[in-house]
Coordinates of C-alpha atoms in Angstrom, one line a residue:
Chain Y
M26 CA 193.2 117.9 102.6
D27 CA 192.5 115.4 105.2
K28 CA 194.3 111.9 105.2
P29 CA 191.9 109.1 104.3
F30 CA 190.3 107.3 107.1
Y31 CA 191.5 103.9 107.7
H32 CA 189.1 101.3 108.7
A33 CA 189.8 97.9 110.3
L34 CA 186.5 96.3 109.4
K35 CA 186.7 94.7 106.1
I36 CA 184.3 92.6 104.1
D37 CA 185.4 89.3 102.6
E38 CA 183.4 89.3 99.3
E39 CA 183.8 85.5 99.0
L40 CA 182.0 84.9 102.3
C41 CA 179.4 87.9 102.1
I42 CA 176.0 86.5 101.0
G43 CA 174.4 89.9 101.0
C44 CA 172.0 89.1 103.7
S45 CA 171.8 92.8 104.9
H46 CA 172.1 91.9 108.6
C47 CA 174.9 94.4 108.9
M48 CA 173.1 97.0 107.0
N49 CA 170.2 97.0 109.5
S50 CA 172.5 97.0 112.5
C51 CA 174.8 100.0 111.4
P52 CA 174.2 102.9 113.8
T53 CA 175.5 105.4 111.2
E54 CA 173.7 103.8 108.1
A55 CA 177.0 103.2 106.4
I56 CA 176.3 100.0 104.7
R57 CA 174.4 99.2 101.5
V58 CA 174.1 95.9 99.7
W59 CA 174.8 96.0 95.9
N60 CA 175.4 93.1 93.6
G61 CA 174.7 90.7 96.5
I62 CA 177.6 92.1 98.6
A63 CA 177.5 94.5 101.5
S64 CA 179.8 97.6 101.1
I65 CA 180.9 100.0 103.8
D66 CA 180.8 103.8 103.2
E67 CA 184.2 104.9 104.6
D68 CA 183.2 108.2 105.4
K69 CA 180.3 107.2 107.7
C70 CA 181.9 104.3 109.3
I71 CA 183.1 104.7 112.8
D72 CA 184.6 101.2 113.3
C73 CA 182.2 100.3 116.3
G74 CA 181.9 96.7 114.9
E75 CA 178.1 96.4 115.3
C76 CA 178.1 95.0 111.7
A77 CA 180.7 92.1 112.6
K78 CA 178.7 91.2 115.6
V79 CA 175.6 90.3 113.6
C80 CA 177.4 88.9 110.4
P81 CA 176.1 85.2 110.2
T82 CA 179.0 84.1 107.8
T83 CA 181.8 86.0 109.6
A84 CA 182.3 87.8 106.2
I85 CA 183.0 91.1 108.2
Y86 CA 186.4 90.6 109.7
V87 CA 188.8 92.9 111.5
E88 CA 192.3 93.3 109.6
E89 CA 195.3 92.7 111.8
D90 CA 199.0 92.4 111.5
Y91 CA 200.5 89.1 110.8
F92 CA 201.9 87.7 114.0
D93 CA 205.4 87.1 112.5
N94 CA 205.6 90.9 111.8
I95 CA 206.7 91.1 115.3
F96 CA 210.0 89.5 114.4
K97 CA 210.8 92.4 112.1
Y98 CA 211.9 94.0 115.5
R99 CA 214.8 93.0 117.7
Y100 CA 212.9 94.2 120.8
R101 CA 209.2 93.1 120.8
V102 CA 206.8 94.5 123.3
A103 CA 203.3 93.0 123.9
L104 CA 201.1 95.9 125.2
I105 CA 198.3 94.3 126.8
P106 CA 195.1 95.6 128.1
S107 CA 193.4 94.1 131.3
V108 CA 190.4 92.7 129.4
F109 CA 193.0 90.3 127.5
V110 CA 194.1 88.7 130.9
G111 CA 190.4 88.8 132.0
Q112 CA 189.6 86.2 129.3
F113 CA 191.5 83.6 130.9
P114 CA 190.0 81.3 133.7
E115 CA 191.1 82.3 137.2
N116 CA 193.3 79.4 137.9
I117 CA 195.7 80.7 135.1
K118 CA 198.1 83.1 136.6
A119 CA 198.9 86.5 134.9
S120 CA 202.6 85.5 135.2
Q121 CA 201.8 82.1 133.3
I122 CA 200.1 84.1 130.5
Y123 CA 203.1 86.6 130.3
S124 CA 205.6 83.8 130.3
V125 CA 203.8 82.2 127.2
L126 CA 203.9 85.6 125.6
H127 CA 207.8 85.5 126.0
K128 CA 207.8 82.1 124.6
L129 CA 205.8 83.0 121.6
G130 CA 208.3 85.7 120.8
F131 CA 207.9 88.9 122.8
T132 CA 210.8 90.3 124.8
H133 CA 208.8 92.6 127.0
V134 CA 205.2 92.6 128.3
Y135 CA 203.8 95.9 129.4
E136 CA 200.3 96.4 130.8
V137 CA 198.3 99.2 129.2
E138 CA 196.5 100.1 132.5
R139 CA 199.7 101.2 134.2
A140 CA 199.5 104.4 132.1
V141 CA 196.3 105.1 134.0
E142 CA 198.6 106.3 137.0
V143 CA 199.5 109.4 135.2
L144 CA 196.3 109.8 133.3
R145 CA 194.0 109.9 136.0
E146 CA 195.9 113.1 137.5
A147 CA 195.8 114.6 134.0
V148 CA 191.9 114.2 133.8
W149 CA 191.9 115.8 137.2
D150 CA 193.9 118.8 135.9
Y151 CA 191.8 118.9 132.7
Q152 CA 188.6 119.2 134.7
K153 CA 190.0 122.2 136.6
E154 CA 191.1 123.9 133.5
Y155 CA 188.2 123.4 131.3
V156 CA 185.2 124.5 133.2
D157 CA 183.1 126.0 130.3
E158 CA 182.9 123.0 128.1
Y159 CA 180.5 120.8 130.1
P160 CA 180.2 118.0 130.4
I161 CA 183.5 116.8 129.4
I162 CA 183.2 113.7 127.1
S163 CA 185.9 111.2 127.5
S164 CA 188.3 110.4 124.6
F165 CA 188.8 106.8 125.8
C166 CA 186.9 105.0 123.2
P167 CA 187.8 105.7 119.6
A168 CA 184.5 104.7 118.2
I169 CA 182.7 107.2 120.4
V170 CA 185.3 109.9 119.4
R171 CA 184.6 109.0 115.6
L172 CA 180.8 108.8 116.3
I173 CA 181.0 112.5 117.6
Q174 CA 183.1 113.7 114.6
V175 CA 180.6 112.3 112.1
K176 CA 177.2 112.5 113.9
F177 CA 177.5 115.1 116.6
P178 CA 179.9 117.6 115.0
S179 CA 178.9 120.3 117.6
L180 CA 180.3 118.3 120.4
V181 CA 183.9 117.8 119.2
D182 CA 185.1 120.8 121.4
Q183 CA 183.6 118.8 124.5
I184 CA 185.8 115.7 123.8
M185 CA 188.5 115.5 126.5
K186 CA 191.7 116.4 124.6
L187 CA 193.8 113.8 126.5
N188 CA 195.4 110.6 125.0
T189 CA 194.4 107.1 125.6
P190 CA 196.1 104.7 128.1
S191 CA 197.4 102.6 125.3
D192 CA 199.1 105.4 123.5
I193 CA 200.7 106.9 126.7
A194 CA 201.8 103.5 127.8
A195 CA 203.4 102.8 124.4
T196 CA 205.2 106.2 124.4
F197 CA 206.5 105.6 127.9
Y198 CA 207.6 102.2 127.4
R199 CA 209.5 103.1 124.2
K200 CA 211.1 105.9 126.0
K201 CA 212.1 103.7 128.8
L202 CA 213.7 101.1 126.5
T203 CA 215.6 103.8 124.6
D204 CA 216.9 105.4 127.9
Q205 CA 218.1 101.9 128.6
G206 CA 220.3 102.1 125.5
L207 CA 218.0 100.2 123.0
R208 CA 217.7 101.8 119.6
D209 CA 214.4 103.2 118.7
N210 CA 213.9 101.6 115.4
E211 CA 214.6 98.0 116.9
I212 CA 211.7 98.4 119.1
G213 CA 208.2 97.2 118.0
I214 CA 205.4 97.7 120.3
F215 CA 202.4 95.6 119.5
Y216 CA 198.9 96.4 121.0
I217 CA 196.6 93.6 121.7
T218 CA 193.3 95.0 120.7
P219 CA 189.7 93.9 121.9
C220 CA 188.2 96.0 119.0
A221 CA 188.3 97.3 115.5
A222 CA 188.1 101.0 116.5
K223 CA 191.4 100.8 118.5
I224 CA 193.2 99.7 115.3
A225 CA 191.7 102.4 113.3
S226 CA 192.6 104.8 115.9
I227 CA 196.3 103.5 115.8
I228 CA 196.5 103.7 112.0
S229 CA 194.5 106.9 111.4
P230 CA 194.9 108.7 114.9
V231 CA 192.8 111.6 115.9
G232 CA 194.6 114.5 117.8
I233 CA 198.0 113.2 117.4
E234 CA 200.5 113.0 114.4
E235 CA 201.3 109.3 114.8
S236 CA 200.7 106.6 117.3
A237 CA 203.6 105.2 119.3
V238 CA 202.2 101.7 118.8
S239 CA 204.0 99.8 115.9
G240 CA 201.4 97.2 115.2
V241 CA 198.2 95.6 116.3
I242 CA 197.3 92.0 117.2
N243 CA 193.7 90.9 117.6
S244 CA 192.8 89.7 121.1
N245 CA 191.1 86.4 120.0
S246 CA 193.9 85.3 117.8
L247 CA 196.6 85.8 120.4
Y248 CA 194.2 84.3 123.2
N249 CA 194.0 81.1 120.9
R250 CA 197.9 81.0 120.6
V251 CA 198.3 81.6 124.3
Y252 CA 195.6 79.3 125.6
R253 CA 197.0 76.4 123.4
E254 CA 200.6 76.9 124.8
I255 CA 199.1 76.9 128.4
K256 CA 197.2 73.6 127.8
N257 CA 200.3 72.0 126.5
E258 CA 202.7 73.7 129.1
T259 CA 205.3 71.7 130.8
G260 CA 204.9 73.9 133.8
D261 CA 208.2 75.9 133.6
I262 CA 207.7 79.7 133.9
C263 CA 210.4 81.8 132.4
A264 CA 211.5 85.0 133.8
V265 CA 209.1 87.9 133.4
P266 CA 210.5 91.4 133.5
E267 CA 207.6 93.2 134.9
P268 CA 205.1 90.9 136.7
T269 CA 201.7 92.2 137.1
V270 CA 200.0 92.8 140.5
I271 CA 197.9 95.8 139.6
H272 CA 195.4 95.7 142.4
D273 CA 193.3 98.8 142.0
Y274 CA 191.1 101.2 140.1
K275 CA 193.6 101.1 137.2
L276 CA 192.8 97.5 136.2
L277 CA 189.1 98.5 135.8
W278 CA 189.7 101.7 133.8
S279 CA 188.3 100.1 130.5
L280 CA 185.2 98.6 132.0
N281 CA 181.9 100.5 132.7
R282 CA 182.5 103.4 135.1
G283 CA 186.2 102.8 135.1
E284 CA 186.8 106.3 134.4
S285 CA 183.6 108.0 135.7
R286 CA 184.3 106.7 139.1
Q287 CA 187.6 108.5 139.2
A288 CA 186.7 111.8 137.6
H289 CA 185.6 114.6 139.7
G290 CA 182.1 116.0 140.1
R291 CA 178.8 114.6 138.8
T292 CA 179.8 111.7 136.4
L293 CA 177.9 109.5 134.3
A294 CA 178.8 106.2 132.3
I295 CA 177.1 105.2 129.2
D296 CA 177.8 102.0 127.5
G297 CA 176.5 100.6 124.0
I298 CA 176.5 102.5 120.9
Y299 CA 172.8 103.1 120.6
N300 CA 172.7 104.2 124.3
A301 CA 175.4 106.7 123.5
I302 CA 173.8 108.1 120.5
E303 CA 170.5 108.6 122.5
F304 CA 172.5 110.3 125.3
L305 CA 174.6 112.5 123.1
E306 CA 171.5 113.8 121.3
M307 CA 170.3 115.1 124.6
V308 CA 173.8 116.5 125.4
E309 CA 173.8 118.3 122.0
N310 CA 170.3 119.9 122.7
E311 CA 171.4 120.9 126.3
E312 CA 168.5 118.8 127.7
V313 CA 170.8 117.4 130.2
T314 CA 172.8 120.0 132.3
G315 CA 174.8 119.7 135.5
I316 CA 177.0 116.6 134.3
D317 CA 180.7 117.2 134.8
F318 CA 182.1 114.2 133.0
L319 CA 180.7 111.8 130.6
E320 CA 182.3 108.3 130.0
C321 CA 180.9 106.8 126.8
R322 CA 181.7 103.6 125.4
A323 CA 180.5 102.0 122.1
C324 CA 180.4 98.4 123.3
S325 CA 178.0 97.1 125.7
Q326 CA 179.9 96.4 129.1
S327 CA 182.8 98.6 127.6
C328 CA 186.1 97.0 126.5
A329 CA 184.9 93.7 128.0
G330 CA 182.3 93.6 125.3
G331 CA 185.0 94.3 122.6
I332 CA 184.2 92.3 119.5
L333 CA 187.6 90.6 119.3
N334 CA 187.5 89.3 122.9
A335 CA 187.2 85.4 122.9
E336 CA 185.5 85.3 126.0
N337 CA 182.1 86.4 127.3
R338 CA 182.0 90.1 128.5
F339 CA 180.3 89.2 131.9
L340 CA 182.8 86.5 132.7
I341 CA 185.6 88.7 131.7
I342 CA 184.5 91.3 134.3
E343 CA 183.9 88.8 136.9
R344 CA 187.5 87.4 136.4
L345 CA 189.1 90.6 136.5
K346 CA 187.4 91.7 139.8
K347 CA 188.5 88.4 141.3
R348 CA 192.0 89.1 140.1
I349 CA 192.0 92.3 141.9
E350 CA 190.9 90.8 145.1
R351 CA 193.7 88.2 144.7
N352 CA 196.3 90.8 143.9
N353 CA 195.1 93.0 146.9
Q354 CA 196.4 90.3 149.2
K355 CA 199.9 90.5 147.9
T356 CA 200.2 94.2 147.4
S357 CA 203.9 94.1 148.6
D358 CA 204.6 92.4 145.2
Y359 CA 203.6 95.5 143.3
K360 CA 206.5 96.9 141.4
S361 CA 206.2 100.3 139.8
S362 CA 207.2 100.5 136.2
G363 CA 208.5 103.8 136.9
I364 CA 206.0 105.7 134.7
R365 CA 205.5 108.4 137.2
E366 CA 209.2 109.4 137.0
Y367 CA 208.5 110.1 133.2
K368 CA 205.4 112.3 134.0
D369 CA 207.1 115.4 132.7
F370 CA 208.2 113.6 129.6
L371 CA 204.8 112.4 129.0
A372 CA 203.1 115.7 129.6
S373 CA 203.1 116.9 126.0
R374 CA 202.2 113.4 124.9
I375 CA 199.2 113.2 127.1
K376 CA 197.5 116.3 125.6
L377 CA 195.7 115.8 122.3
G378 CA 195.6 118.4 119.5
D379 CA 192.4 119.5 117.8
I380 CA 189.6 117.0 117.0
P381 CA 188.1 118.1 113.7
S382 CA 184.4 117.5 113.1
R383 CA 183.8 115.7 109.8
S384 CA 179.9 115.7 109.6
M385 CA 178.7 113.2 107.1
M386 CA 175.0 113.8 107.6
M387 CA 174.8 116.6 105.0
L388 CA 173.1 116.1 101.6
D389 CA 175.4 118.6 99.9
A390 CA 178.1 120.9 101.0
D391 CA 176.4 123.9 99.3
M392 CA 173.4 124.9 101.4
L393 CA 170.9 125.8 98.5
K394 CA 171.7 122.5 96.7
A395 CA 171.3 120.8 100.0
M396 CA 167.9 122.5 100.5
Q397 CA 166.7 121.5 97.0
K398 CA 168.0 117.9 97.7
M399 CA 166.1 117.8 100.9
K400 CA 162.9 119.0 99.2
N401 CA 163.2 116.3 96.7
S402 CA 164.0 113.6 99.1
Q403 CA 160.9 114.3 101.1
K404 CA 158.7 114.2 98.1
I405 CA 160.4 110.8 97.2
E406 CA 159.9 109.7 100.8
K407 CA 156.2 110.1 100.5
E408 CA 156.1 107.8 97.5
L409 CA 157.8 105.1 99.4
P410 CA 156.0 102.7 101.5
S411 CA 157.8 103.7 104.8
I412 CA 158.1 100.0 106.0
D413 CA 161.9 100.0 105.8
C414 CA 162.1 96.4 104.4
G415 CA 165.4 96.9 103.1
A416 CA 164.7 95.3 99.7
C417 CA 166.2 98.3 97.9
G418 CA 169.5 97.5 99.6
A419 CA 169.3 100.5 101.8
P420 CA 168.5 100.4 105.6
S421 CA 165.3 102.5 105.5
C422 CA 162.9 104.3 103.0
K423 CA 164.5 107.6 104.2
A424 CA 168.0 106.4 103.4
L425 CA 166.9 105.3 99.9
A426 CA 165.2 108.7 99.4
E427 CA 168.6 110.4 100.3
D428 CA 170.6 107.9 98.2
I429 CA 168.2 108.7 95.2
V430 CA 168.8 112.6 95.5
K431 CA 172.6 112.1 96.1
G432 CA 172.6 110.0 92.7
N433 CA 173.4 106.9 94.3
A434 CA 170.2 105.0 93.6
T435 CA 167.0 105.1 91.6
L436 CA 163.3 105.1 92.7
S437 CA 163.0 101.7 90.8
H438 CA 165.2 100.1 93.6
C439 CA 161.9 100.1 95.6
I440 CA 160.0 96.8 95.1
F441 CA 156.6 98.6 95.8
I442 CA 157.5 101.2 93.1
Q443 CA 158.5 98.4 90.7
N444 CA 155.1 96.8 91.0
K445 CA 153.6 100.2 90.1
L446 CA 155.9 100.6 87.2
I447 CA 154.9 97.1 85.9
K448 CA 151.2 97.7 86.2
N449 CA 151.6 101.1 84.2
N450 CA 153.5 99.1 81.6
E451 CA 156.5 101.4 82.3
I452 CA 158.9 98.4 82.8
N453 CA 158.5 94.8 82.2
L454 CA 158.9 91.9 84.5
D455 CA 162.6 91.1 83.2
T456 CA 163.6 94.7 83.9
A457 CA 162.2 94.4 87.4
L458 CA 164.1 91.0 88.1
G459 CA 167.2 92.7 86.6
I460 CA 166.9 95.4 89.1
I461 CA 166.6 92.9 92.0
R462 CA 169.5 90.9 90.6
N463 CA 171.7 94.2 90.6
I464 CA 170.9 94.7 94.1
W465 CA 170.9 91.3 95.6
G466 CA 173.1 89.4 93.2
N467 CA 172.6 86.2 91.2
R468 CA 171.7 84.3 94.4
S469 CA 168.6 86.2 95.0
V470 CA 166.8 85.6 91.6
K471 CA 167.4 81.9 90.5
Chain D
M14 CA 162.0 125.9 103.6
E15 CA 159.4 125.8 106.2
F16 CA 158.6 123.2 108.8
E17 CA 155.7 123.2 111.3
Y18 CA 155.5 121.5 114.7
K19 CA 152.8 121.2 117.3
V20 CA 153.4 121.3 121.2
E21 CA 151.1 120.2 123.8
G22 CA 151.2 121.9 127.3
G23 CA 152.4 119.4 130.1
D24 CA 153.7 116.8 127.8
F25 CA 157.3 116.6 129.1
T26 CA 157.8 113.2 127.6
N27 CA 157.9 114.7 124.1
A28 CA 159.5 118.0 124.9
G29 CA 162.5 118.3 122.6
S30 CA 161.0 116.5 119.7
A31 CA 160.9 119.5 117.5
S32 CA 164.3 120.7 118.2
S33 CA 165.7 117.2 117.6
S34 CA 163.7 117.2 114.2
V35 CA 165.3 120.6 113.5
K36 CA 168.7 119.7 114.4
K37 CA 168.5 116.7 112.0
T38 CA 167.4 119.0 109.2
L39 CA 170.1 121.6 109.8
K40 CA 172.9 118.8 109.9
K41 CA 171.6 117.7 106.5
L42 CA 171.7 121.2 105.1
N43 CA 175.4 121.6 106.3
V44 CA 174.7 124.4 108.6
D45 CA 177.8 125.3 110.7
P46 CA 177.6 122.9 113.8
K47 CA 178.2 125.8 116.1
I48 CA 175.3 127.8 114.8
T49 CA 173.1 124.5 114.8
R50 CA 173.9 123.9 118.3
K51 CA 172.7 127.5 119.4
I52 CA 169.5 127.2 117.4
V53 CA 168.7 123.9 118.8
V54 CA 169.4 125.0 122.4
A55 CA 167.2 128.1 121.9
L56 CA 164.3 126.1 120.4
Y57 CA 164.6 123.5 122.9
E58 CA 164.3 126.2 125.8
A59 CA 161.4 127.7 124.0
E60 CA 159.7 124.3 123.5
V61 CA 160.0 123.4 127.1
N62 CA 158.5 126.8 128.0
I63 CA 155.3 126.1 126.1
V64 CA 155.1 122.6 127.7
A65 CA 155.8 123.9 131.1
H66 CA 153.6 127.1 131.0
A67 CA 151.2 127.2 128.1
Y68 CA 148.2 124.9 127.0
R69 CA 149.4 124.3 123.5
G70 CA 151.5 125.9 120.8
D71 CA 152.7 126.0 117.2
I72 CA 156.2 126.1 116.0
L73 CA 157.2 127.6 112.6
V74 CA 160.7 127.2 111.3
K75 CA 161.8 129.1 108.4
I76 CA 165.1 128.2 106.8
S77 CA 167.0 130.2 104.1
P78 CA 170.7 130.1 103.1
E79 CA 171.0 133.5 104.9
Q80 CA 169.0 133.0 108.1
I81 CA 166.9 130.8 110.3
N82 CA 163.8 132.3 111.8
I83 CA 161.7 130.4 114.4
T84 CA 158.4 131.6 115.8
L85 CA 156.5 129.9 118.6
T86 CA 153.0 130.9 119.1
D87 CA 151.2 129.6 122.3
E88 CA 147.8 129.6 123.8
G89 CA 148.4 130.1 127.5
P90 CA 148.5 132.5 130.4
G91 CA 150.9 135.0 128.9
I92 CA 153.8 136.7 130.7
E93 CA 152.9 139.6 132.9
N94 CA 156.4 141.3 133.1
I95 CA 158.6 140.3 130.1
E96 CA 161.5 142.2 131.6
Q97 CA 161.4 140.3 134.7
A98 CA 161.0 137.0 132.8
M99 CA 164.3 137.8 131.0
V100 CA 166.2 138.0 134.2
E101 CA 168.3 134.8 134.8
G102 CA 166.9 132.8 137.6
Y103 CA 163.4 134.4 137.7
S104 CA 160.8 131.7 137.3
T105 CA 157.1 131.2 137.7
A106 CA 157.3 127.5 137.2
S107 CA 155.4 125.3 139.5
A108 CA 157.0 123.1 142.1
K109 CA 155.8 120.1 139.9
V110 CA 157.7 121.4 136.9
R111 CA 160.7 122.2 138.9
E112 CA 160.7 118.6 140.4
M113 CA 160.9 117.4 136.8
G114 CA 164.2 119.4 136.6
F115 CA 162.8 122.2 134.4
G116 CA 161.9 125.7 135.5
A117 CA 165.2 127.0 136.7
G118 CA 164.5 130.4 135.3
M119 CA 167.1 130.4 132.6
G120 CA 164.8 129.9 129.6
L121 CA 164.3 133.2 128.0
A122 CA 167.8 134.6 128.9
N123 CA 169.3 131.3 127.4
I124 CA 167.3 131.8 124.4
K125 CA 168.5 135.6 124.0
K126 CA 172.1 134.4 124.5
N127 CA 171.9 131.8 121.7
T128 CA 170.1 134.0 119.1
D129 CA 171.1 136.9 117.0
Q130 CA 167.6 138.5 117.4
M131 CA 164.8 137.9 119.6
N132 CA 161.3 139.2 119.8
I133 CA 158.6 138.6 122.5
Q134 CA 155.1 139.6 122.4
S135 CA 152.6 138.5 125.1
E136 CA 149.1 139.2 126.3
V137 CA 148.1 138.1 129.7
G138 CA 145.4 135.4 129.7
K139 CA 145.7 134.8 125.9
G140 CA 149.2 133.7 125.0
T141 CA 152.7 134.5 123.9
V142 CA 154.5 134.7 120.5
L143 CA 158.3 134.4 120.6
S144 CA 160.3 134.9 117.6
F145 CA 164.1 134.5 117.1
T146 CA 166.5 134.6 114.2
N147 CA 170.1 133.3 113.7
F148 CA 172.1 134.5 110.8
L149 CA 174.0 131.9 108.9
S150 CA 176.8 133.9 107.5

């Protein structure tokens, strides 16, 4: 039996007003409203965070580790992606940011993108080896990997079976520290995440047994801590073991075209979950041919658009590019972290195992039953108004029809049907109001 | 279960709508993703064939737990030499069609590759009936 899927997106029932914005924005139709509160179907959720983006009351939040959890470890590594640094205004030097991270309690700071140095070559080798499964779809974005598992099961074999920079970086850094004589169980590696999907992929990883990352801290909460310190700073910069001067393609890996520009052959980069869905539909039909490598990212502007970034995505990109320009002028300062020397050690970790499909589209596992349910749901759909008003607590008339045949809703949830039932004296007004109250809670019918 | 679709010749913008719809249905019926993929690829090729070569056509999709059978009937110029049309890379597509990225001459060969049974009958000047079947177990 599969392990249950962990999701980082949670709903605060105190804050949720059951407004259904999230329900209407979910690309996998995983959300329903019941009792005036949104609920997420764990099998369908891919942790893309579209729901959190539109929530007007911030009731949808991303669960993170308490900051003080880092102190459970004697050695505390902050694993930071470039977009974290990109949030800060240009006049704040990376060394300043890392210095504050030390002050806050981290003993080491390591940049995720340094792992790209070994990953890029692995991508080239992979492209040479897997010539039949075209296009190769990047495994970088965990929301996209989950989207393919759930909605495009026939494409799972085309996902590039290579690990992400963050896990490779964590594996390397842990090994490097233990080689220096530190004890493995005293090392805590904390990934600073720009999105919910990354957290889910660390707690319920796909293609590996266990992540090398020990915990996750949300980008925005750490940004607040760091920025506050910088604002109050006295100016003294403490020693930083590995100062950054990454000045090339590596720093841009998580942005649009970061991977596709480096991969061989004809490549394409897609960002935004709906753009990705549209394109993957075409890939699945083999409507598009001749593409060798496909970079797909759930967020608009890739990781710069992660829902946990405190800063605007376009400013992050602009600032990162400027940092590269600046670092380019002092390339002599660039110190390798030594990851290349660990290439052989990392080789087995870079390769991912099987990525199973877990299609959540089916009406029933048994085909005969599924056919019957489909016939019924089509019949029900014809009775529904097809205006997708959402008053039933489902995102569309089609979704309601399918919920009904799966036994999760009844026809009377539709307000148009209710009117008909009242007219025919099959239910009275009180019953109808009761149904509305069941769906939308006491707030809805006062 | 049966589903019917109509295809208009020359309407490249909508080519693929029948295959997308059939794909959604097969996913809901929990058909093995690998078999679904083959059927959808074959149907897409066949759909594009009608759009590229014929005036109009009808698609009939029959689904049972044992097999999926799809029949495409078109009004069009018909195929003069079916054997030749089956050869990979052979194409009668016009320059305009090729410009749009279609007409590589892989259509019929690709359909055969992705299906368990395939039958094609054609009358020059009248039209073509293409039928294929994939077994589900």
